[in-house]
Amino acid sequence: MKRTLSILVPLLVVVVALVVGSSGSDGPKTSAERAQAIAGTVRCPECQGQSVASSDAPAAVAIREEIDRRVAAGESEEEVQAALVSSYGEGVLLNPPGSGVAGLVWVLPVAGLVVAAGGLALAFRRWRPSTAGPPSEEDRRLVDAARRRRRAGP
Amino acid sequence: MNAALGTAGVALGLAASLLGVVTLAVGLRSRRPKLLRVGRSYAWLVLGGAVLATVAMERALITRDFSLQYVADNGSTATPALYNVATLWAALEGSIILWALILAGFTVGVVVKFRTRLTDPLVGWASLVMLVVCAFFFMLLVGPANPFTTVAGAIPTDGPGPNPLLQNHPLMAIHPPMLYLGYVGFTVPFAFAVAALVTGRLGEGWLAATRRWTLLAWGFLTIGIGLGSWWSYEVLGWGGFWAWDPVENASFLPWLTGTAYLHSVMVQERRGMLRVWNLSLLLSTFSLTILGTFLTRSGVLDSVHSFTESPIGMWLLVAFAATVVVTVGLIGWRGDRLRSPGSIDSPVSREGAFLLNNLLFAAFAFVVLLGTVFPLVVEAVNDERISVGTPYFNRMTAPIGLALLFLMAVAPALPWRKASGELLWDRLRWPTWAGVATLVGAVAIGARGISPLVAFALGGFAAAAAVRQLALAVGAARRQGASPLRAFVGRSNGGMIVHLGVVVVAVAFTAASSYTTSATYTLAEGDSATVAGHTVTYEGMNPEDVSPQRTLVSARVRVDGGQVYEPALNQFPNATQTIGTPSVRVGATEDVYLTLVAAPEREGGPVVLGVIIEPLASWLWVGGGIMGFGTLLAAWPTSRRRREDDPVPSAEGGRLPAADVARMEDGEAGRDDVPVPSGVG
């Protein structure tokens, strides 16, 4: 009982803290925040792998301005991204699309992890010990005897 | 003169490597110890060749010998001395010289360290493999990456200098050598792994022989990656420290597999298991360094179709393929001898935790590799261009990172073979409370969002687990009369300090990437802006600073009414775009990161200023330093090995010979740890 309690109490504290901590994090966002978030998912065509949110290259600045304009006009994230894809191609989005051949990039790691974890679980089953169980009285006597011999010195 | 000297060095290196390979091969085949001893001299000759090539190139750079194509392309009379020396690794050809130099150094290190065992076939084969790798890199220097070609036609009087981004911060002078020491260092365990496979001596001997080498390589790689990240924070001007850029990924991949290896190798040392797996991890770590070099140096990332433009791409790809084929073939050939004798009794045990650790690290490496090469595959297959960037990597790796943090807390408390719930709870009780306290504290100071909070909680949990482990081990060592410093030395204590460093990095990474506030302001002289509780005041421009290397304009910005910071823009003579130099007020809780986005268009006009408030960012580098320090402690030679009959305190109050304790206790500690008194019998 005491032990159950000593595990339950920290668990309860964690749940309460996480509930408190997750509230208030997703209030209504300002359009500047939304534009910033979208810019983080759009690739800067002139730089290696940077998003337009983190680059001051001219092309990045131009795309950022377009995002600001579209967000201010009330477009959703999907609409803005679709508009950018139609003018710059699929490669402008840092997140690969979820469908088609490109969708494999999302599926493969998850599938790989599931297969590997399954393999590991199977391996553990196969490894199930054949000689289980705590040491017997005889084992203990043997160890004690060895210990006494050692203590007595060579 | 420099060209002749350098070419001679490269030729010497190549010839000595090839001759050394032949000599060792003949010696190993015909079992002539004399030939195996001669191998040592070849290693020294290879090093001599590499040193000669390096000296020739440095001399050419320092004396501004523009008759060399490399100097004409990358040197300049205006480059300051430090960056001039560092220009050796500012472009492809020079960096291969550095690679060859470090590789030759490691090869000599091996023959010197194992000088008494040179006739041992294991050491002979390992030296042979090292020399084969040396020969490959010298061949690159002779063929596709020849740094000593001379300028055709008129010799220029000046050059453009290295890429402006590479001459903007002193970190550029140490980051690449550190990284290369890490990359190249993994060649040593790789060579011994191949040697073990060839000789069929697949026991634990080669593991013990390479333990320190692997740790050293891993430590250098860690520090190299950390410095690279620090450099991008200090130079690139967007406040970021990790962009999942292919170059970064290329260095991170061998780090991931190397880290997995450092953990799983303990299972083999202790239980004789996972032999194939450990070999595979080492072999893939080495292959990944070659693949990484291919990805970043062949131009393949710009487009699949561009890599044929540079011949080195083909060479590196062939080397990668050859490594994979040969090593997989060797493992297949030795498959029968690699059967592990032991078995794992319970998933809830130290070895079970290491297996899970390896699963997670392998998955991590797979995600990073897939994300890096996937655009290439799609382009090759479908002729369609897609990007895989930061949002993908963050989403895919965050759960793996959290799981690893959890494991890092639990695993050190797990005993080998089998754990009971009671024992585990007993050991984890106060680390759990530390994690809970961290979580509550984080919520109390206003941190929000599920995944950052989970990361903080797990960080506190893992840190406390590491501290508990350290306190027990150091306490036990102190009671045995170890000096306070000596008590911290050793593999498991060093490992726990590395864990603490990882926690610091993880918490800082989470905070800095989750709670960063950034804004851009157009400010007239004397105007202020307030962002996330910090006030920045633009006080005017400094006079333009013109030097032959660059023209620098900087703004004076007062932060919170205190000190003045000076973010700047550099115009390099041969670059079209300006390069920013951010100015950062480093703080223990948060950094105020200032960038000059645009200088005033007219005298006294408004300036465009970028302000980024980044919590805990400076702890990233502190954490990296702690990891490096921990690695050093783990690799530090202990003054003497614990002898079989050294007395250690036992739980019964009496004294037991160490060997008995090691055999009997379920032991939290590994073999060369100081045993923790934890209930014998």
mmCIF file with all atom_site columns, N, CA and C in Angstrom, chain B residues 550-608:
data_model
loop_
_atom_site.group_PDB
_atom_site.id
_atom_site.type_symbol
_atom_site.label_atom_id
_atom_site.label_alt_id
_atom_site.label_comp_id
_atom_site.label_asym_id
_atom_site.label_entity_id
_atom_site.label_seq_id
_atom_site.pdbx_PDB_ins_code
_atom_site.Cartn_x
_atom_site.Cartn_y
_atom_site.Cartn_z
_atom_site.occupancy
_atom_site.B_iso_or_equiv
_atom_site.pdbx_formal_charge
_atom_site.auth_seq_id
_atom_site.auth_comp_id
_atom_site.auth_asym_id
_atom_site.auth_atom_id
_atom_site.pdbx_PDB_model_num
ATOM 1   N N  . ARG B 1 550 ? 37.733 43.536 -45.624 1.00 0.00 ? 550 ARG B N  1
ATOM 2   C CA . ARG B 1 550 ? 36.285 43.738 -45.673 1.00 0.00 ? 550 ARG B CA 1
ATOM 3   C C  . ARG B 1 550 ? 35.918 45.141 -45.207 1.00 0.00 ? 550 ARG B C  1
ATOM 4   N N  . THR B 1 551 ? 34.708 45.540 -45.536 1.00 0.00 ? 551 THR B N  1
ATOM 5   C CA . THR B 1 551 ? 34.180 46.798 -45.019 1.00 0.00 ? 551 THR B CA 1
ATOM 6   C C  . THR B 1 551 ? 33.096 46.456 -44.004 1.00 0.00 ? 551 THR B C  1
ATOM 7   N N  . LEU B 1 552 ? 33.173 47.102 -42.820 1.00 0.00 ? 552 LEU B N  1
ATOM 8   C CA . LEU B 1 552 ? 32.277 46.716 -41.738 1.00 0.00 ? 552 LEU B CA 1
ATOM 9   C C  . LEU B 1 552 ? 31.473 47.927 -41.289 1.00 0.00 ? 552 LEU B C  1
ATOM 10  N N  . VAL B 1 553 ? 30.145 47.773 -41.319 1.00 0.00 ? 553 VAL B N  1
ATOM 11  C CA . VAL B 1 553 ? 29.318 48.819 -40.713 1.00 0.00 ? 553 VAL B CA 1
ATOM 12  C C  . VAL B 1 553 ? 28.640 48.223 -39.503 1.00 0.00 ? 553 VAL B C  1
ATOM 13  N N  . SER B 1 554 ? 28.630 48.968 -38.384 1.00 0.00 ? 554 SER B N  1
ATOM 14  C CA . SER B 1 554 ? 28.021 48.410 -37.190 1.00 0.00 ? 554 SER B CA 1
ATOM 15  C C  . SER B 1 554 ? 27.159 49.451 -36.499 1.00 0.00 ? 554 SER B C  1
ATOM 16  N N  . ALA B 1 555 ? 26.120 48.950 -35.847 1.00 0.00 ? 555 ALA B N  1
ATOM 17  C CA . ALA B 1 555 ? 25.201 49.817 -35.125 1.00 0.00 ? 555 ALA B CA 1
ATOM 18  C C  . ALA B 1 555 ? 25.487 49.710 -33.636 1.00 0.00 ? 555 ALA B C  1
ATOM 19  N N  . ARG B 1 556 ? 25.230 50.794 -32.899 1.00 0.00 ? 556 ARG B N  1
ATOM 20  C CA . ARG B 1 556 ? 25.355 50.731 -31.446 1.00 0.00 ? 556 ARG B CA 1
ATOM 21  C C  . ARG B 1 556 ? 23.969 50.521 -30.851 1.00 0.00 ? 556 ARG B C  1
ATOM 22  N N  . VAL B 1 557 ? 23.802 49.413 -30.149 1.00 0.00 ? 557 VAL B N  1
ATOM 23  C CA . VAL B 1 557 ? 22.497 49.099 -29.580 1.00 0.00 ? 557 VAL B CA 1
ATOM 24  C C  . VAL B 1 557 ? 22.657 48.856 -28.083 1.00 0.00 ? 557 VAL B C  1
ATOM 25  N N  . ARG B 1 558 ? 21.940 49.652 -27.294 1.00 0.00 ? 558 ARG B N  1
ATOM 26  C CA . ARG B 1 558 ? 22.026 49.478 -25.841 1.00 0.00 ? 558 ARG B CA 1
ATOM 27  C C  . ARG B 1 558 ? 20.941 48.490 -25.421 1.00 0.00 ? 558 ARG B C  1
ATOM 28  N N  . VAL B 1 559 ? 21.313 47.505 -24.630 1.00 0.00 ? 559 VAL B N  1
ATOM 29  C CA . VAL B 1 559 ? 20.352 46.487 -24.202 1.00 0.00 ? 559 VAL B CA 1
ATOM 30  C C  . VAL B 1 559 ? 19.990 46.713 -22.737 1.00 0.00 ? 559 VAL B C  1
ATOM 31  N N  . ASP B 1 560 ? 18.694 46.850 -22.466 1.00 0.00 ? 560 ASP B N  1
ATOM 32  C CA . ASP B 1 560 ? 18.181 47.034 -21.100 1.00 0.00 ? 560 ASP B CA 1
ATOM 33  C C  . ASP B 1 560 ? 18.888 48.182 -20.375 1.00 0.00 ? 560 ASP B C  1
ATOM 34  N N  . GLY B 1 561 ? 19.224 49.228 -21.087 1.00 0.00 ? 561 GLY B N  1
ATOM 35  C CA . GLY B 1 561 ? 19.855 50.393 -20.469 1.00 0.00 ? 561 GLY B CA 1
ATOM 36  C C  . GLY B 1 561 ? 21.260 50.134 -19.982 1.00 0.00 ? 561 GLY B C  1
ATOM 37  N N  . GLY B 1 562 ? 21.808 48.967 -20.286 1.00 0.00 ? 562 GLY B N  1
ATOM 38  C CA . GLY B 1 562 ? 23.145 48.646 -19.794 1.00 0.00 ? 562 GLY B CA 1
ATOM 39  C C  . GLY B 1 562 ? 24.186 48.785 -20.884 1.00 0.00 ? 562 GLY B C  1
ATOM 40  N N  . GLN B 1 563 ? 24.859 47.670 -21.131 1.00 0.00 ? 563 GLN B N  1
ATOM 41  C CA . GLN B 1 563 ? 25.975 47.698 -22.068 1.00 0.00 ? 563 GLN B CA 1
ATOM 42  C C  . GLN B 1 563 ? 25.501 47.909 -23.513 1.00 0.00 ? 563 GLN B C  1
ATOM 43  N N  . VAL B 1 564 ? 26.438 48.426 -24.336 1.00 0.00 ? 564 VAL B N  1
ATOM 44  C CA . VAL B 1 564 ? 26.134 48.632 -25.752 1.00 0.00 ? 564 VAL B CA 1
ATOM 45  C C  . VAL B 1 564 ? 26.663 47.458 -26.568 1.00 0.00 ? 564 VAL B C  1
ATOM 46  N N  . TYR B 1 565 ? 25.845 46.933 -27.451 1.00 0.00 ? 565 TYR B N  1
ATOM 47  C CA . TYR B 1 565 ? 26.245 45.844 -28.342 1.00 0.00 ? 565 TYR B CA 1
ATOM 48  C C  . TYR B 1 565 ? 26.276 46.355 -29.775 1.00 0.00 ? 565 TYR B C  1
ATOM 49  N N  . GLU B 1 566 ? 27.136 45.731 -30.590 1.00 0.00 ? 566 GLU B N  1
ATOM 50  C CA . GLU B 1 566 ? 27.353 46.270 -31.926 1.00 0.00 ? 566 GLU B CA 1
ATOM 51  C C  . GLU B 1 566 ? 27.193 45.219 -33.017 1.00 0.00 ? 566 GLU B C  1
ATOM 52  N N  . PRO B 1 567 ? 25.934 44.902 -33.383 1.00 0.00 ? 567 PRO B N  1
ATOM 53  C CA . PRO B 1 567 ? 25.745 44.006 -34.521 1.00 0.00 ? 567 PRO B CA 1
ATOM 54  C C  . PRO B 1 567 ? 26.245 44.700 -35.790 1.00 0.00 ? 567 PRO B C  1
ATOM 55  N N  . ALA B 1 568 ? 26.755 43.910 -36.728 1.00 0.00 ? 568 ALA B N  1
ATOM 56  C CA . ALA B 1 568 ? 27.422 44.524 -37.871 1.00 0.00 ? 568 ALA B CA 1
ATOM 57  C C  . ALA B 1 568 ? 27.068 43.821 -39.168 1.00 0.00 ? 568 ALA B C  1
ATOM 58  N N  . LEU B 1 569 ? 27.366 44.489 -40.245 1.00 0.00 ? 569 LEU B N  1
ATOM 59  C CA . LEU B 1 569 ? 27.281 43.892 -41.577 1.00 0.00 ? 569 LEU B CA 1
ATOM 60  C C  . LEU B 1 569 ? 28.655 44.001 -42.219 1.00 0.00 ? 569 LEU B C  1
ATOM 61  N N  . ASN B 1 570 ? 29.120 42.894 -42.829 1.00 0.00 ? 570 ASN B N  1
ATOM 62  C CA . ASN B 1 570 ? 30.403 42.914 -43.515 1.00 0.00 ? 570 ASN B CA 1
ATOM 63  C C  . ASN B 1 570 ? 30.165 42.875 -45.006 1.00 0.00 ? 570 ASN B C  1
ATOM 64  N N  . GLN B 1 571 ? 30.908 43.692 -45.723 1.00 0.00 ? 571 GLN B N  1
ATOM 65  C CA . GLN B 1 571 ? 30.925 43.563 -47.166 1.00 0.00 ? 571 GLN B CA 1
ATOM 66  C C  . GLN B 1 571 ? 32.308 43.077 -47.559 1.00 0.00 ? 571 GLN B C  1
ATOM 67  N N  . PHE B 1 572 ? 32.378 41.859 -48.064 1.00 0.00 ? 572 PHE B N  1
ATOM 68  C CA . PHE B 1 572 ? 33.668 41.362 -48.529 1.00 0.00 ? 572 PHE B CA 1
ATOM 69  C C  . PHE B 1 572 ? 33.839 41.750 -49.990 1.00 0.00 ? 572 PHE B C  1
ATOM 70  N N  . PRO B 1 573 ? 35.072 42.071 -50.375 1.00 0.00 ? 573 PRO B N  1
ATOM 71  C CA . PRO B 1 573 ? 35.265 42.625 -51.719 1.00 0.00 ? 573 PRO B CA 1
ATOM 72  C C  . PRO B 1 573 ? 34.766 41.705 -52.829 1.00 0.00 ? 573 PRO B C  1
ATOM 73  N N  . ASN B 1 574 ? 34.846 40.387 -52.623 1.00 0.00 ? 574 ASN B N  1
ATOM 74  C CA . ASN B 1 574 ? 34.499 39.511 -53.730 1.00 0.00 ? 574 ASN B CA 1
ATOM 75  C C  . ASN B 1 574 ? 33.168 38.810 -53.551 1.00 0.00 ? 574 ASN B C  1
ATOM 76  N N  . ALA B 1 575 ? 32.343 39.308 -52.653 1.00 0.00 ? 575 ALA B N  1
ATOM 77  C CA . ALA B 1 575 ? 31.042 38.692 -52.446 1.00 0.00 ? 575 ALA B CA 1
ATOM 78  C C  . ALA B 1 575 ? 29.963 39.710 -52.762 1.00 0.00 ? 575 ALA B C  1
ATOM 79  N N  . THR B 1 576 ? 28.868 39.232 -53.346 1.00 0.00 ? 576 THR B N  1
ATOM 80  C CA . THR B 1 576 ? 27.795 40.169 -53.678 1.00 0.00 ? 576 THR B CA 1
ATOM 81  C C  . THR B 1 576 ? 26.950 40.459 -52.455 1.00 0.00 ? 576 THR B C  1
ATOM 82  N N  . GLN B 1 577 ? 26.700 39.390 -51.655 1.00 0.00 ? 577 GLN B N  1
ATOM 83  C CA . GLN B 1 577 ? 25.816 39.574 -50.517 1.00 0.00 ? 577 GLN B CA 1
ATOM 84  C C  . GLN B 1 577 ? 26.600 40.032 -49.288 1.00 0.00 ? 577 GLN B C  1
ATOM 85  N N  . THR B 1 578 ? 25.964 40.815 -48.439 1.00 0.00 ? 578 THR B N  1
ATOM 86  C CA . THR B 1 578 ? 26.634 41.196 -47.196 1.00 0.00 ? 578 THR B CA 1
ATOM 87  C C  . THR B 1 578 ? 26.485 40.057 -46.188 1.00 0.00 ? 578 THR B C  1
ATOM 88  N N  . ILE B 1 579 ? 27.477 39.948 -45.322 1.00 0.00 ? 579 ILE B N  1
ATOM 89  C CA . ILE B 1 579 ? 27.472 38.904 -44.302 1.00 0.00 ? 579 ILE B CA 1
ATOM 90  C C  . ILE B 1 579 ? 27.295 39.591 -42.951 1.00 0.00 ? 579 ILE B C  1
ATOM 91  N N  . GLY B 1 580 ? 26.317 39.142 -42.199 1.00 0.00 ? 580 GLY B N  1
ATOM 92  C CA . GLY B 1 580 ? 26.082 39.766 -40.907 1.00 0.00 ? 580 GLY B CA 1
ATOM 93  C C  . GLY B 1 580 ? 27.006 39.218 -39.839 1.00 0.00 ? 580 GLY B C  1
ATOM 94  N N  . THR B 1 581 ? 27.270 40.043 -38.841 1.00 0.00 ? 581 THR B N  1
ATOM 95  C CA . THR B 1 581 ? 27.936 39.556 -37.641 1.00 0.00 ? 581 THR B CA 1
ATOM 96  C C  . THR B 1 581 ? 27.025 39.902 -36.478 1.00 0.00 ? 581 THR B C  1
ATOM 97  N N  . PRO B 1 582 ? 26.309 38.908 -35.964 1.00 0.00 ? 582 PRO B N  1
ATOM 98  C CA . PRO B 1 582 ? 25.405 39.218 -34.859 1.00 0.00 ? 582 PRO B CA 1
ATOM 99  C C  . PRO B 1 582 ? 26.191 39.587 -33.604 1.00 0.00 ? 582 PRO B C  1
ATOM 100 N N  . SER B 1 583 ? 25.521 40.273 -32.704 1.00 0.00 ? 583 SER B N  1
ATOM 101 C CA . SER B 1 583 ? 26.139 40.572 -31.419 1.00 0.00 ? 583 SER B CA 1
ATOM 102 C C  . SER B 1 583 ? 25.197 40.026 -30.359 1.00 0.00 ? 583 SER B C  1
ATOM 103 N N  . VAL B 1 584 ? 25.732 39.259 -29.436 1.00 0.00 ? 584 VAL B N  1
ATOM 104 C CA . VAL B 1 584 ? 24.877 38.532 -28.506 1.00 0.00 ? 584 VAL B CA 1
ATOM 105 C C  . VAL B 1 584 ? 25.183 38.934 -27.079 1.00 0.00 ? 584 VAL B C  1
ATOM 106 N N  . ARG B 1 585 ? 24.146 39.324 -26.331 1.00 0.00 ? 585 ARG B N  1
ATOM 107 C CA . ARG B 1 585 ? 24.361 39.453 -24.893 1.00 0.00 ? 585 ARG B CA 1
ATOM 108 C C  . ARG B 1 585 ? 24.070 38.097 -24.285 1.00 0.00 ? 585 ARG B C  1
ATOM 109 N N  . VAL B 1 586 ? 25.145 37.449 -23.882 1.00 0.00 ? 586 VAL B N  1
ATOM 110 C CA . VAL B 1 586 ? 25.024 36.102 -23.345 1.00 0.00 ? 586 VAL B CA 1
ATOM 111 C C  . VAL B 1 586 ? 24.570 36.185 -21.898 1.00 0.00 ? 586 VAL B C  1
ATOM 112 N N  . GLY B 1 587 ? 23.566 35.412 -21.551 1.00 0.00 ? 587 GLY B N  1
ATOM 113 C CA . GLY B 1 587 ? 23.106 35.414 -20.172 1.00 0.00 ? 587 GLY B CA 1
ATOM 114 C C  . GLY B 1 587 ? 22.857 33.998 -19.702 1.00 0.00 ? 587 GLY B C  1
ATOM 115 N N  . ALA B 1 588 ? 22.818 33.823 -18.382 1.00 0.00 ? 588 ALA B N  1
ATOM 116 C CA . ALA B 1 588 ? 22.604 32.479 -17.859 1.00 0.00 ? 588 ALA B CA 1
ATOM 117 C C  . ALA B 1 588 ? 21.195 31.999 -18.165 1.00 0.00 ? 588 ALA B C  1
ATOM 118 N N  . THR B 1 589 ? 20.215 32.910 -18.155 1.00 0.00 ? 589 THR B N  1
ATOM 119 C CA . THR B 1 589 ? 18.849 32.466 -18.411 1.00 0.00 ? 589 THR B CA 1
ATOM 120 C C  . THR B 1 589 ? 18.442 32.670 -19.866 1.00 0.00 ? 589 THR B C  1
ATOM 121 N N  . GLU B 1 590 ? 18.892 33.762 -20.485 1.00 0.00 ? 590 GLU B N  1
ATOM 122 C CA . GLU B 1 590 ? 18.575 33.920 -21.896 1.00 0.00 ? 590 GLU B CA 1
ATOM 123 C C  . GLU B 1 590 ? 19.577 34.826 -22.593 1.00 0.00 ? 590 GLU B C  1
ATOM 124 N N  . ASP B 1 591 ? 19.712 34.582 -23.894 1.00 0.00 ? 591 ASP B N  1
ATOM 125 C CA . ASP B 1 591 ? 20.582 35.407 -24.715 1.00 0.00 ? 591 ASP B CA 1
ATOM 126 C C  . ASP B 1 591 ? 19.738 36.458 -25.428 1.00 0.00 ? 591 ASP B C  1
ATOM 127 N N  . VAL B 1 592 ? 20.298 37.664 -25.542 1.00 0.00 ? 592 VAL B N  1
ATOM 128 C CA . VAL B 1 592 ? 19.681 38.675 -26.403 1.00 0.00 ? 592 VAL B CA 1
ATOM 129 C C  . VAL B 1 592 ? 20.550 38.757 -27.652 1.00 0.00 ? 592 VAL B C  1
ATOM 130 N N  . TYR B 1 593 ? 19.970 38.340 -28.771 1.00 0.00 ? 593 TYR B N  1
ATOM 131 C CA . TYR B 1 593 ? 20.730 38.122 -29.996 1.00 0.00 ? 593 TYR B CA 1
ATOM 132 C C  . TYR B 1 593 ? 20.352 39.229 -30.975 1.00 0.00 ? 593 TYR B C  1
ATOM 133 N N  . LEU B 1 594 ? 21.316 40.076 -31.300 1.00 0.00 ? 594 LEU B N  1
ATOM 134 C CA . LEU B 1 594 ? 21.020 41.243 -32.139 1.00 0.00 ? 594 LEU B CA 1
ATOM 135 C C  . LEU B 1 594 ? 21.646 41.086 -33.508 1.00 0.00 ? 594 LEU B C  1
ATOM 136 N N  . THR B 1 595 ? 20.864 41.397 -34.543 1.00 0.00 ? 595 THR B N  1
ATOM 137 C CA . THR B 1 595 ? 21.442 41.404 -35.881 1.00 0.00 ? 595 THR B CA 1
ATOM 138 C C  . THR B 1 595 ? 21.103 42.723 -36.556 1.00 0.00 ? 595 THR B C  1
ATOM 139 N N  . LEU B 1 596 ? 22.032 43.152 -37.392 1.00 0.00 ? 596 LEU B N  1
ATOM 140 C CA . LEU B 1 596 ? 21.791 44.345 -38.196 1.00 0.00 ? 596 LEU B CA 1
ATOM 141 C C  . LEU B 1 596 ? 21.241 43.847 -39.525 1.00 0.00 ? 596 LEU B C  1
ATOM 142 N N  . VAL B 1 597 ? 19.936 44.043 -39.741 1.00 0.00 ? 597 VAL B N  1
ATOM 143 C CA . VAL B 1 597 ? 19.331 43.523 -40.975 1.00 0.00 ? 597 VAL B CA 1
ATOM 144 C C  . VAL B 1 597 ? 19.650 44.465 -42.134 1.00 0.00 ? 597 VAL B C  1
ATOM 145 N N  . ALA B 1 598 ? 19.516 45.755 -41.897 1.00 0.00 ? 598 ALA B N  1
ATOM 146 C CA . ALA B 1 598 ? 19.832 46.729 -42.951 1.00 0.00 ? 598 ALA B CA 1
ATOM 147 C C  . ALA B 1 598 ? 20.383 47.988 -42.314 1.00 0.00 ? 598 ALA B C  1
ATOM 148 N N  . ALA B 1 599 ? 21.478 48.468 -42.853 1.00 0.00 ? 599 ALA B N  1
ATOM 149 C CA . ALA B 1 599 ? 22.066 49.712 -42.366 1.00 0.00 ? 599 ALA B CA 1
ATOM 150 C C  . ALA B 1 599 ? 21.216 50.880 -42.886 1.00 0.00 ? 599 ALA B C  1
ATOM 151 N N  . PRO B 1 600 ? 21.323 52.061 -42.261 1.00 0.00 ? 600 PRO B N  1
ATOM 152 C CA . PRO B 1 600 ? 20.540 53.212 -42.739 1.00 0.00 ? 600 PRO B CA 1
ATOM 153 C C  . PRO B 1 600 ? 20.914 53.533 -44.187 1.00 0.00 ? 600 PRO B C  1
ATOM 154 N N  . GLU B 1 601 ? 19.886 53.920 -44.964 1.00 0.00 ? 601 GLU B N  1
ATOM 155 C CA . GLU B 1 601 ? 20.173 54.238 -46.362 1.00 0.00 ? 601 GLU B CA 1
ATOM 156 C C  . GLU B 1 601 ? 20.805 55.610 -46.502 1.00 0.00 ? 601 GLU B C  1
ATOM 157 N N  . ARG B 1 602 ? 20.521 56.492 -45.550 1.00 0.00 ? 602 ARG B N  1
ATOM 158 C CA . ARG B 1 602 ? 21.171 57.809 -45.562 1.00 0.00 ? 602 ARG B CA 1
ATOM 159 C C  . ARG B 1 602 ? 21.722 58.081 -44.159 1.00 0.00 ? 602 ARG B C  1
ATOM 160 N N  . GLU B 1 603 ? 22.625 58.996 -44.069 1.00 0.00 ? 603 GLU B N  1
ATOM 161 C CA . GLU B 1 603 ? 23.232 59.379 -42.784 1.00 0.00 ? 603 GLU B CA 1
ATOM 162 C C  . GLU B 1 603 ? 22.143 59.721 -41.773 1.00 0.00 ? 603 GLU B C  1
ATOM 163 N N  . GLY B 1 604 ? 22.180 59.056 -40.597 1.00 0.00 ? 604 GLY B N  1
ATOM 164 C CA . GLY B 1 604 ? 21.215 59.379 -39.551 1.00 0.00 ? 604 GLY B CA 1
ATOM 165 C C  . GLY B 1 604 ? 19.831 58.809 -39.770 1.00 0.00 ? 604 GLY B C  1
ATOM 166 N N  . GLY B 1 605 ? 19.646 58.010 -40.813 1.00 0.00 ? 605 GLY B N  1
ATOM 167 C CA . GLY B 1 605 ? 18.334 57.426 -41.097 1.00 0.00 ? 605 GLY B CA 1
ATOM 168 C C  . GLY B 1 605 ? 18.036 56.253 -40.177 1.00 0.00 ? 605 GLY B C  1
ATOM 169 N N  . PRO B 1 606 ? 16.833 55.669 -40.337 1.00 0.00 ? 606 PRO B N  1
ATOM 170 C CA . PRO B 1 606 ? 16.482 54.536 -39.480 1.00 0.00 ? 606 PRO B CA 1
ATOM 171 C C  . PRO B 1 606 ? 17.208 53.257 -39.891 1.00 0.00 ? 606 PRO B C  1
ATOM 172 N N  . VAL B 1 607 ? 17.327 52.371 -38.928 1.00 0.00 ? 607 VAL B N  1
ATOM 173 C CA . VAL B 1 607 ? 18.056 51.145 -39.117 1.00 0.00 ? 607 VAL B CA 1
ATOM 174 C C  . VAL B 1 607 ? 17.077 49.978 -38.936 1.00 0.00 ? 607 VAL B C  1
ATOM 175 N N  . VAL B 1 608 ? 17.326 48.880 -39.623 1.00 0.00 ? 608 VAL B N  1
ATOM 176 C CA . VAL B 1 608 ? 16.479 47.697 -39.407 1.00 0.00 ? 608 VAL B CA 1
ATOM 177 C C  . VAL B 1 608 ? 17.252 46.708 -38.551 1.00 0.00 ? 608 VAL B C  1
#
